[in-house]
Amino acid sequence: MGIQAWTYTLVFLSFAIYIGIAIWARAKSTKDFYVAGKGVHPIANGAATAADWMSAASFISMAGLISFLGRDGSVYLMGWTGGYVLLALLLAPYLRKFGKFTVPDFIGGRYYSQTARLVAVVCAIFVSFTYVAGQMRGVGVVFSRFLEVDITLGVFIGMTIVFFYAVMGGMKGITYTQVAQYCILIFAYMVPAIFISVMLTDSVIPQMGFGSTLADGSGLSLLDKLDKLHVELGFSQYTSGSKSTIDVFCITAALMVGTAGLPHVIIRFFTVPRVKDARISAGWALLFIAILYTTAPAVAAFARTNFITTVHGKSYAEAPNWFKNWEKTGLLTWQDKNGDGKMQYFGENKAQSPGIGENELTVDRDIMVLANPEIAQLPNWVVALVAAGGLAAALSTAAGLLLVISTSISHDLLKKVLMPNITERKELLYARLAAGGAVLVAGHFGANPPGFVAQVVAFAFGLAASSFFPAIILGIFYKRMNKEGAISGMIAGIVFTAGYIIYFKFINPAANTSENWLFGISPEGIGTIGMLLNTTIALVVAKFTASPPDEILKMIDDIRVPVSTGRNI
Amino acid sequence: MVERNKHKEYWRSNLRLVTVLLTIWFLVSYVFSILFIDTLDQFRIAGFKLGFWFAQQGSIYVFVILIFTYVALINRLDKKYNVHEE
């Protein structure tokens, strides 16, 4: 079978599984719809959290990003895993004990204030929408590259599938499809990685192959060879960094804290039966995530080496098939500047006299994962698997985000603020309507992406880090924190972080260079400062305002122990 | 009142545990992989520069181990102070 036939078969099969699960796991109550009836097994919740978390960006873009950034790419690897330690140790068990449905529920309840709840709702919706647009785009990209259908049609197909299981099954349907999606995406990621690892280094485990000696008889280790190639071609060494230490520090911190503050990740821990289960399922989640995240940097190094050695200095007439295929998509272009008919790939440090040392190739980062199996001449079914895996990653994350949006509207906004007297049935209906509406809006953004999708990712993490994280942590660990402190802290954190990002990304992008940054911290890392600002202001304001009421103090005592104390409010 | 004090003591033990684990978390990620990466890079482990290995592999392994360690220890603490769930 050809690549296309394989792709159609695998994608169709995976979609059939998702729909089957959706029919099996229909939501019957709001509790089913919001938190899967609180009956999810911790290992299943771990797998679902992993799929929820690993998006189109993790699956398609991350390894490519790292292969171009080298050591600087570590910020994503540590930033997008280290947050789970914070989640497991500082958030998940207590939020589970608190026992409501959403993050705004906790903020509103702990800070006895509708204002606090509303601030949290607005943040949750904003963060989730910025994120979901990127996922829908990812769906469209996979469809158009592998199945050669129009991006809009691809987005439409993806939307229909998500609509089906998110609207029917709510959290219950989403959870069990995410478990299936995790299995598909991790298999699709590991198979090509293992093939390539064996090819380049004779090691079956990519994590080991990453540090091994090359199988080409040169006696060099993979990373030494890559460093050598980089220096020869005028790039800086692969294993050395070019970002400043403070910036790397702050970006890593913002991503970690942002991860721990993202509502679609947090709500997953409301779905397990007990506090104990919330803790262990964070462990399973990180274990499942780590399988991909420790493979990604290996894939990055393999793909980079493979790409340079198969392309650089080769004549265009003899270029492999995949090169011409990907040229059609515009992700790979070659311009014969010196007219010698050969492809030259050079970095910024190479002497720039015309014709000599001039780079002739432009390479889109996403190619490193998408075209990797073809570059390594792997069998057709492996190439097709990448398409099914990419779709699983994008759809699972999109569904989790859509659920946050729909619960924010039906539960936090309608039930808790605007129409407190609606019946359970009505609330469930509104939840489904909101999920449906959110799918449509997300689909619209996927088909007509605003040019700033890539830029706003910094936003999602920065805002989660500078708003939710300190408010939740202080709410659990500092009894004296009151509503005045928490609200002013959140607002200061958001205004500062959003202002900084908006200024450098939208108002004055020309000034977005390290000389103009505050303390040399890029907009990607500024959430860390926003978080510190939030905490400081919250502490100061709380010091000068009234202590929280007695029943709140009792509630905090109660969430701090797993067993029920009978002191719950 | 007795129960109250026991819960307070449980909470203090919990905070001690979390502090120790988060110190390790900070050490492997921020200290080994960012602040002192160049120093560690002078050493090698299994074909990697040590700092680079921590940044792209080691820190993630340690994160996973930290969570499972926390779960084991806090479960024991829950039992000791009799605050575990049914």
XYZ file of C-alpha atoms in Angstrom:
655
model
C 0.000 0.000 0.000
C 1.121 3.558 -0.678
C 1.583 6.247 1.958
C -1.818 7.785 1.238
C -3.749 4.535 1.417
C -2.056 3.727 4.710
C -2.788 7.187 6.060
C -6.478 6.997 5.160
C -6.744 3.559 6.750
C -5.036 4.498 10.016
C -6.801 7.839 10.418
C -10.168 6.252 9.669
C -9.537 3.447 12.154
C -8.523 5.850 14.922
C -11.601 8.028 14.321
C -13.830 4.948 14.457
C -12.366 4.121 17.880
C -13.049 7.655 19.168
C -16.646 7.567 18.005
C -17.192 4.110 19.470
C -15.942 5.353 22.846
C -18.172 8.434 22.630
C -21.266 6.289 22.187
C -20.250 4.012 25.061
C -19.431 6.871 27.476
C -22.418 9.206 27.249
C -22.791 11.720 30.091
C -26.014 11.360 32.056
C -25.557 14.079 34.694
C -23.645 17.333 35.125
C -21.266 15.405 37.389
C -20.559 13.014 34.496
C -20.204 15.932 32.122
C -17.891 18.045 34.317
C -15.784 15.477 36.164
C -16.613 12.055 34.628
C -18.613 11.136 37.741
C -15.364 11.264 39.782
C -14.867 7.590 39.001
C -11.781 7.520 36.771
C -8.984 5.074 37.652
C -5.714 6.925 38.469
C -3.724 5.203 35.697
C -6.457 5.990 33.161
C -6.490 9.552 34.438
C -2.699 9.663 34.064
C -2.917 8.596 30.423
C -5.787 11.007 29.775
C -3.843 13.859 31.398
C -0.817 13.032 29.263
C -2.876 13.152 26.055
C -4.682 16.262 27.280
C -1.352 17.938 27.898
C 0.613 16.828 24.840
C -0.721 18.956 22.049
C -0.047 19.298 18.355
C 2.884 21.475 19.437
C 4.445 18.728 21.574
C 3.926 16.087 18.924
C 4.681 17.936 15.702
C 6.716 21.010 16.588
C 8.732 20.393 19.739
C 11.439 18.066 18.417
C 11.886 20.357 15.406
C 12.122 23.379 17.658
C 14.791 21.677 19.756
C 16.735 20.529 16.710
C 17.082 24.167 15.699
C 17.679 25.529 19.212
C 20.041 22.804 20.479
C 20.732 23.293 24.156
C 18.400 26.295 24.432
C 15.529 23.918 23.604
C 15.872 22.495 27.116
C 13.519 25.218 28.369
C 10.601 23.384 26.747
C 11.675 19.944 27.925
C 12.052 20.960 31.567
C 9.384 23.650 31.513
C 6.664 21.356 30.216
C 7.475 18.482 32.603
C 8.697 20.131 35.826
C 5.287 21.708 36.407
C 3.882 18.265 37.198
C 6.049 18.068 40.308
C 4.405 21.299 41.488
C 0.997 19.942 40.554
C 1.477 16.688 42.447
C 3.075 18.174 45.559
C 1.294 21.505 45.893
C -2.011 21.516 44.021
C -3.711 18.298 42.901
C -4.389 16.615 46.277
C -5.833 19.763 47.871
C -7.946 20.762 44.911
C -9.323 17.210 44.786
C -10.156 17.396 48.496
C -11.878 20.734 47.955
C -14.047 18.643 45.684
C -15.785 21.022 43.309
C -15.760 21.063 39.530
C -13.575 23.887 38.229
C -10.681 26.222 38.997
C -12.945 29.306 39.284
C -14.977 27.222 41.767
C -11.939 26.984 44.008
C -10.937 30.629 43.610
C -14.517 31.833 44.196
C -15.053 29.509 47.179
C -11.718 29.998 48.900
C -11.831 33.759 48.501
C -15.566 34.010 49.299
C -16.034 36.399 46.409
C -17.890 36.508 43.081
C -15.359 39.062 41.815
C -12.522 36.593 42.331
C -14.602 33.932 40.576
C -15.233 36.209 37.606
C -11.560 37.147 37.257
C -10.773 33.424 37.217
C -13.511 32.666 34.667
C -12.250 35.326 32.274
C -8.672 34.037 32.554
C -9.743 30.411 32.077
C -11.731 31.213 28.949
C -9.026 33.406 27.463
C -6.212 30.939 28.114
C -8.242 28.045 26.705
C -9.316 29.819 23.526
C -5.770 30.934 22.624
C -4.655 27.375 23.071
C -7.458 25.675 21.211
C -7.034 27.754 18.053
C -3.535 26.322 17.702
C -4.842 22.769 18.044
C -7.443 23.177 15.317
C -4.756 24.600 13.094
C -2.632 21.521 13.798
C -5.520 19.291 12.727
C -5.852 21.243 9.487
C -2.114 21.032 8.790
C -1.986 17.256 9.245
C -4.990 16.767 6.972
C -3.611 18.961 4.237
C -0.084 17.500 4.269
C -0.877 13.823 4.539
C -4.326 13.455 3.020
C -4.005 16.328 0.577
C -7.383 17.785 1.468
C -8.009 21.487 1.883
C -7.062 22.883 5.344
C -10.611 24.183 5.910
C -12.105 20.786 5.138
C -9.521 19.198 7.449
C -10.507 21.543 10.280
C -14.168 20.794 9.599
C -13.636 17.023 9.833
C -11.639 17.426 13.044
C -14.350 19.667 14.527
C -17.071 17.150 13.728
C -15.221 14.379 15.542
C -14.506 16.524 18.608
C -18.066 17.860 18.588
C -19.370 14.333 18.625
C -17.528 13.062 21.665
C -17.170 16.300 23.644
C -20.807 17.344 23.367
C -22.209 13.868 23.935
C -19.826 12.535 26.528
C -18.490 15.650 28.244
C -15.607 14.858 30.558
C -16.525 11.181 30.605
C -16.353 10.800 26.831
C -13.243 12.968 26.647
C -11.404 10.999 29.331
C -11.756 7.623 27.681
C -11.050 8.915 24.176
C -7.949 10.595 25.581
C -6.739 7.269 26.948
C -7.060 5.795 23.439
C -5.445 8.874 21.949
C -2.476 8.583 24.293
C -1.865 5.002 23.160
C -2.028 6.016 19.502
C 0.151 9.090 19.821
C 2.889 7.471 21.887
C 3.059 4.485 19.540
C 3.203 6.828 16.555
C 5.995 8.822 18.163
C 8.116 5.924 19.373
C 8.089 3.693 16.285
C 9.906 6.102 13.941
C 12.186 7.211 16.798
C 13.272 3.629 17.472
C 13.795 2.903 13.761
C 16.015 5.962 13.376
C 17.915 5.307 16.577
C 18.771 1.801 15.364
C 19.749 3.138 11.953
C 22.102 5.814 13.260
C 23.498 4.289 16.421
C 22.472 0.597 16.614
C 20.671 1.388 19.875
C 17.042 0.260 20.266
C 16.341 2.864 22.941
C 16.377 6.408 21.513
C 17.301 7.874 24.921
C 20.477 5.785 24.856
C 21.137 6.234 21.144
C 21.109 9.978 21.822
C 24.471 9.605 23.625
C 25.857 6.645 21.686
C 28.616 6.280 19.144
C 27.490 6.507 15.538
C 27.125 3.308 13.547
C 28.865 4.805 10.498
C 32.300 3.652 11.645
C 33.541 7.179 12.340
C 33.967 6.407 16.044
C 32.343 9.744 16.924
C 29.410 10.002 19.310
C 26.223 11.404 17.810
C 26.427 14.667 19.738
C 30.115 15.195 18.960
C 29.415 14.624 15.291
C 26.536 17.080 15.419
C 28.672 19.675 17.186
C 31.348 19.182 14.538
C 28.863 19.517 11.663
C 27.418 22.646 13.239
C 30.806 24.307 13.583
C 31.801 23.384 10.024
C 28.606 24.835 8.616
C 28.775 28.001 10.679
C 26.151 27.304 13.324
C 26.987 27.542 17.007
C 27.645 24.176 18.689
C 24.508 22.074 19.160
C 25.259 21.427 22.836
C 25.983 25.063 23.666
C 23.413 27.737 24.323
C 22.996 31.281 23.056
C 20.166 32.555 25.294
C 21.210 34.407 28.472
C 21.111 32.433 31.723
C 18.496 34.681 33.345
C 16.223 34.363 30.319
C 16.534 30.567 30.247
C 15.820 30.540 33.991
C 12.712 32.699 33.678
C 11.291 30.943 30.612
C 11.692 27.562 32.294
C 10.010 28.861 35.460
C 7.151 30.511 33.554
C 6.475 27.313 31.599
C 6.621 25.119 34.711
C 4.387 27.333 36.800
C 2.129 27.991 33.820
C 1.722 24.239 33.293
C 0.684 23.819 36.916
C -1.798 26.675 36.528
C -3.477 25.636 33.276
C -7.166 24.943 33.940
C -7.508 22.058 31.469
C -4.714 20.209 33.262
C -5.952 20.999 36.774
C -9.530 19.852 36.175
C -8.310 16.392 35.220
C -7.474 15.845 38.900
C -11.102 16.438 39.876
C -12.093 13.259 38.050
C -10.526 10.631 40.333
C -12.315 9.145 43.363
C -9.905 10.043 46.188
C -7.116 12.455 47.242
C -4.701 9.531 47.148
C -5.652 8.886 43.536
C -5.071 12.523 42.586
C -1.478 12.314 43.834
C -0.581 9.053 42.143
C -2.306 9.957 38.892
C -0.041 13.028 38.619
C 2.850 10.568 38.825
C 1.405 8.378 36.074
C 0.706 11.443 33.952
C 4.304 12.619 34.173
C 5.642 9.119 33.520
C 3.532 8.891 30.352
C 4.589 12.382 29.306
C 8.257 11.695 30.062
C 8.309 8.824 27.563
C 7.691 11.334 24.779
C 9.647 14.186 26.330
C 12.857 12.211 26.794
C 12.541 10.834 23.254
C 11.960 14.242 21.661
C 15.505 15.623 22.194
C 16.907 12.360 20.796
C 14.661 12.668 17.734
C 15.786 16.280 17.413
C 19.458 15.317 17.298
C 18.887 12.309 14.983
C 16.789 14.333 12.562
C 19.237 17.215 12.499
C 22.194 14.930 11.757
C 20.247 12.974 9.166
C 19.005 16.105 7.463
C 22.419 17.752 7.218
C 24.210 14.641 5.995
C 21.589 13.709 3.380
C 21.173 17.190 1.953
C 24.201 19.409 2.380
C 26.550 19.497 -0.598
C 24.428 17.058 -2.635
C 23.398 17.874 -6.168
C 19.759 18.938 -6.528
C 19.213 16.678 -9.521
C 19.870 13.693 -7.280
C 17.842 14.999 -4.347
C 15.752 12.279 -2.687
C 12.015 11.991 -3.321
C 10.938 13.364 0.049
C 12.848 16.568 -0.657
C 10.733 17.301 -3.728
C 7.528 16.258 -1.924
C 8.088 18.688 0.905
C 9.216 21.439 -1.455
C 5.655 21.374 -2.840
C 4.296 22.276 0.598
C 6.588 25.300 0.805
C 8.070 24.090 4.084
C 11.381 23.438 2.365
C 12.869 25.686 -0.284
C 16.110 25.738 -2.206
C 17.545 28.619 -4.158
C 20.733 27.958 -6.123
C 22.510 31.206 -5.288
C 25.932 30.224 -6.670
C 24.507 28.303 -9.629
C 26.488 25.107 -9.004
C 23.384 22.900 -8.879
C 24.268 21.729 -5.362
C 22.385 22.357 -2.162
C 24.346 24.263 0.455
C 23.162 24.574 4.037
C 25.042 27.146 6.111
C 24.592 28.939 9.413
C 24.880 32.570 10.374
C 28.582 32.382 11.334
C 29.756 31.350 7.863
C 31.621 33.995 5.872
C 29.026 35.783 3.770
C 30.751 36.559 0.508
C 28.458 36.037 -2.502
C 28.502 32.474 -3.744
C 30.769 31.183 -1.001
C 29.295 30.103 2.275
C 25.853 31.423 1.376
C 22.934 29.428 2.750
C 20.610 28.133 0.030
C 18.031 26.211 2.051
C 15.156 27.384 4.175
C 13.708 24.687 6.387
C 10.500 24.852 8.403
C 10.968 23.387 11.889
C 7.876 21.162 11.693
C 9.548 19.112 8.965
C 11.867 17.511 11.478
C 9.081 15.327 12.861
C 6.701 15.204 9.907
C 9.267 14.285 7.251
C 11.631 12.414 9.533
C 10.305 8.931 8.644
C 10.585 9.715 4.940
C 14.088 11.137 5.327
C 15.091 7.937 7.083
C 13.341 5.883 4.362
C 11.080 4.083 6.793
C 8.189 1.879 5.579
C 4.986 3.578 4.386
C 2.900 2.512 7.373
C 5.320 4.316 9.720
C 4.948 7.525 7.741
C 1.155 7.163 7.925
C 1.313 6.527 11.649
C 2.755 10.004 12.203
C -0.396 11.524 10.700
C -2.701 9.510 12.984
C -0.517 10.388 15.990
C -0.482 14.099 15.187
C -4.269 14.097 14.900
C -4.630 12.224 18.196
C -2.404 14.770 19.935
C -4.284 17.772 18.511
C -7.800 16.392 19.048
C -7.207 15.243 22.626
C -5.900 18.630 23.714
C -8.630 20.494 21.856
C -11.318 18.433 23.588
C -9.870 19.106 27.052
C -9.772 22.836 26.377
C -13.302 22.916 24.978
C -14.538 21.276 28.140
C -12.944 24.024 30.259
C -14.640 26.650 28.140
C -18.031 24.961 28.345
C -17.875 24.388 32.134
C -16.689 27.951 32.665
C -19.789 29.182 30.881
C -22.469 26.748 32.055
C -21.245 26.169 35.612
C -19.174 29.161 36.718
C -21.013 31.858 34.840
C -24.623 30.667 34.466
C -25.185 28.381 37.449
C -23.004 30.204 39.965
C -23.573 33.822 38.961
C -26.356 34.558 36.508
C -29.041 31.883 37.042
C -28.459 30.093 40.343
C -31.891 28.422 40.216
C -31.575 26.444 36.988
C -32.205 22.715 37.172
C -29.574 20.062 36.688
C -31.088 19.107 33.316
C -31.024 22.700 32.113
C -27.440 23.136 33.267
C -26.415 20.007 31.346
C -28.166 21.335 28.272
C -26.339 24.664 28.579
C -23.037 22.824 29.082
C -23.637 20.958 25.813
C -24.644 24.148 23.990
C -21.558 25.939 25.279
C -19.325 23.051 24.185
C -20.951 23.123 20.758
C -20.513 26.889 20.472
C -16.885 26.649 21.567
C -16.187 24.005 18.888
C -17.563 26.363 16.246
C -15.468 29.335 17.420
C -12.359 27.152 17.661
C -13.017 25.787 14.183
C -13.347 29.284 12.835
C -9.950 30.210 14.263
C -8.474 26.999 12.921
C -9.663 27.677 9.396
C -8.857 31.407 9.476
C -5.993 31.544 11.941
C -5.218 34.985 13.277
C -1.596 35.693 12.359
C -0.668 35.814 16.003
C -1.372 32.215 17.061
C 2.299 31.454 17.594
C 2.815 34.610 19.620
C -0.104 34.061 21.954
C 1.178 30.784 23.331
C 3.478 32.822 25.553
C 0.291 34.506 26.668
C -1.440 31.327 27.804
C 1.462 30.279 30.004
C 2.292 33.771 31.201
C -1.292 34.391 32.267
C -1.733 31.019 33.943
C 1.536 31.585 35.816
C 0.797 35.143 36.878
C -2.884 34.690 37.788
C -4.016 31.234 38.957
C -0.867 29.716 40.338
C -0.135 32.159 43.203
C -3.830 32.497 44.063
C -4.253 28.724 44.435
C -0.951 28.133 46.250
C -1.544 30.949 48.732
C -5.108 29.775 49.184
C -3.869 26.384 50.366
C -0.623 27.193 52.149
C -1.303 30.607 53.659
C -4.461 30.719 55.745
C -4.281 34.447 56.299
C -4.644 35.174 52.560
C -7.923 37.009 52.055
C -10.027 38.087 49.101
C -8.584 41.596 48.934
C -5.038 40.213 48.670
C -5.859 37.485 46.173
C -7.873 39.718 43.838
C -5.390 42.589 43.805
C -2.543 40.111 43.314
C -4.234 38.394 40.380
C -5.119 41.670 38.720
C -1.604 43.091 39.168
C -0.057 39.861 37.813
C -2.305 39.764 34.759
C -2.047 43.458 33.917
C 1.734 43.457 34.198
C 2.267 40.219 32.246
C -0.305 40.959 29.554
C 0.977 44.521 29.199
C 4.571 43.381 28.742
C 3.660 40.705 26.187
C 1.269 42.969 24.265
C 3.863 45.738 24.100
C 6.651 43.566 22.715
C 4.546 41.277 20.528
C 1.937 43.636 19.105
C 2.514 47.332 19.793
C 6.221 47.581 19.223
C 7.570 44.265 17.862
C 10.627 46.063 16.481
C 11.794 46.687 20.051
C 11.556 42.990 20.981
C 15.291 42.513 21.537
C 17.241 41.652 24.662
C 18.569 45.214 25.155
C 15.037 46.526 25.671
C 13.753 43.717 27.886
C 13.268 44.215 31.614
C 16.331 42.580 33.271
C 16.947 40.842 29.910
C 13.827 38.690 30.269
C 11.929 37.884 27.068
C 8.106 38.030 26.836
C 8.117 34.189 27.017
C 9.676 34.338 30.473
C 7.967 37.399 31.910
C 5.217 35.314 33.538
C 7.789 34.461 36.212
C 8.087 38.115 37.195
C 4.291 38.476 36.943
C 3.950 35.591 39.375
C 6.378 37.169 41.862
C 4.575 40.492 41.549
C 1.218 38.805 42.140
C 2.531 37.058 45.256
C 4.169 40.159 46.700
C 1.139 42.384 46.204
C -1.207 39.713 47.554
C 0.894 39.348 50.717
C 1.172 43.084 51.315
C -2.523 43.802 50.736
C -3.577 40.861 52.923
C -1.415 42.177 55.744
C -3.413 45.401 55.888
C -6.917 43.992 55.394
C -9.230 41.794 57.433
C -8.528 38.125 58.065
C -10.763 35.671 56.151
C -13.967 34.578 57.961
C -13.922 31.610 60.343
C -15.680 29.174 58.068
C -13.000 29.731 55.422
C -10.264 28.995 57.967
C -12.089 25.773 58.851
C -12.381 24.889 55.188
C -8.616 25.291 54.730
C -8.002 22.993 57.701
C -10.250 20.496 56.035
C -8.604 20.515 52.591
C -5.191 20.042 54.195
C -5.978 16.493 55.346
C -7.208 13.713 53.049
C -9.786 12.356 55.492
C -13.059 14.209 56.016
C -12.985 16.211 59.260
C -16.644 17.017 59.267
C -15.576 20.658 59.289
C -16.313 21.190 55.632
C -18.543 24.121 54.795
C -8.720 19.345 70.277
C -6.395 16.334 70.304
C -7.387 15.627 66.719
C -6.724 19.237 65.840
C -3.173 19.128 67.147
C -2.552 15.874 65.353
C -3.665 17.469 62.106
C -1.328 20.393 62.716
C 1.549 18.038 63.269
C 0.626 16.109 60.102
C 0.653 19.350 58.152
C 4.105 20.289 59.468
C 5.532 16.886 58.507
C 3.946 17.273 55.083
C 5.553 20.703 54.629
C 8.958 19.289 55.600
C 8.597 16.476 53.060
C 7.516 18.833 50.288
C 10.377 21.232 51.053
C 12.992 18.486 50.762
C 11.552 17.171 47.490
C 11.211 20.632 45.950
C 14.814 21.410 46.873
C 15.899 18.411 44.793
C 13.534 19.546 42.029
C 15.164 22.984 42.037
C 18.650 21.531 42.164
C 18.396 19.254 39.113
C 16.542 21.724 36.921
C 17.593 25.231 37.812
C 21.023 24.638 39.385
C 22.422 21.699 37.370
C 20.708 22.395 34.051
C 20.757 26.195 33.933
C 22.915 28.079 36.438
C 25.908 25.712 36.506
C 25.432 23.920 33.209
C 28.774 25.047 31.779
C 30.654 23.792 34.838
C 28.923 20.419 34.665
C 29.550 20.196 30.939
C 33.242 19.641 31.666
C 32.296 16.154 32.851
C 30.866 13.394 30.699
C 28.313 10.694 31.279
C 27.480 7.953 28.751
C 28.476 10.062 25.741
C 26.767 13.236 26.985
C 28.170 16.385 28.489
C 26.814 16.157 32.045
C 25.031 19.515 32.159
C 23.457 18.941 28.748
C 22.311 15.491 29.884
C 20.630 16.943 32.966
C 18.938 19.615 30.871
C 17.544 17.272 28.203
C 17.213 13.922 29.994
C 18.230 13.665 33.651
C 16.021 16.359 35.132
C 12.916 14.727 33.609
C 13.801 11.315 35.075
C 14.316 12.931 38.475
C 10.910 14.699 38.224
C 9.169 11.357 37.704
C 11.046 9.746 40.607
C 10.206 12.717 42.855
C 6.455 12.358 42.379
C 6.429 8.606 43.046
C 8.634 9.137 46.120
C 6.263 11.810 47.380
C 3.280 9.517 46.913
C 4.933 6.666 48.818
C 6.043 8.884 51.710
C 2.860 10.920 52.054
C 0.745 7.748 52.029
C 2.824 6.487 54.924
C 2.371 9.832 56.690
C -1.405 9.658 56.140
C -1.474 6.279 57.880
C 0.798 7.404 60.712
C -1.463 10.323 61.566
C -4.562 8.334 60.750
C -5.868 10.817 58.187
C -6.000 8.380 55.244
C -9.175 7.799 53.263
C -11.124 4.558 53.237
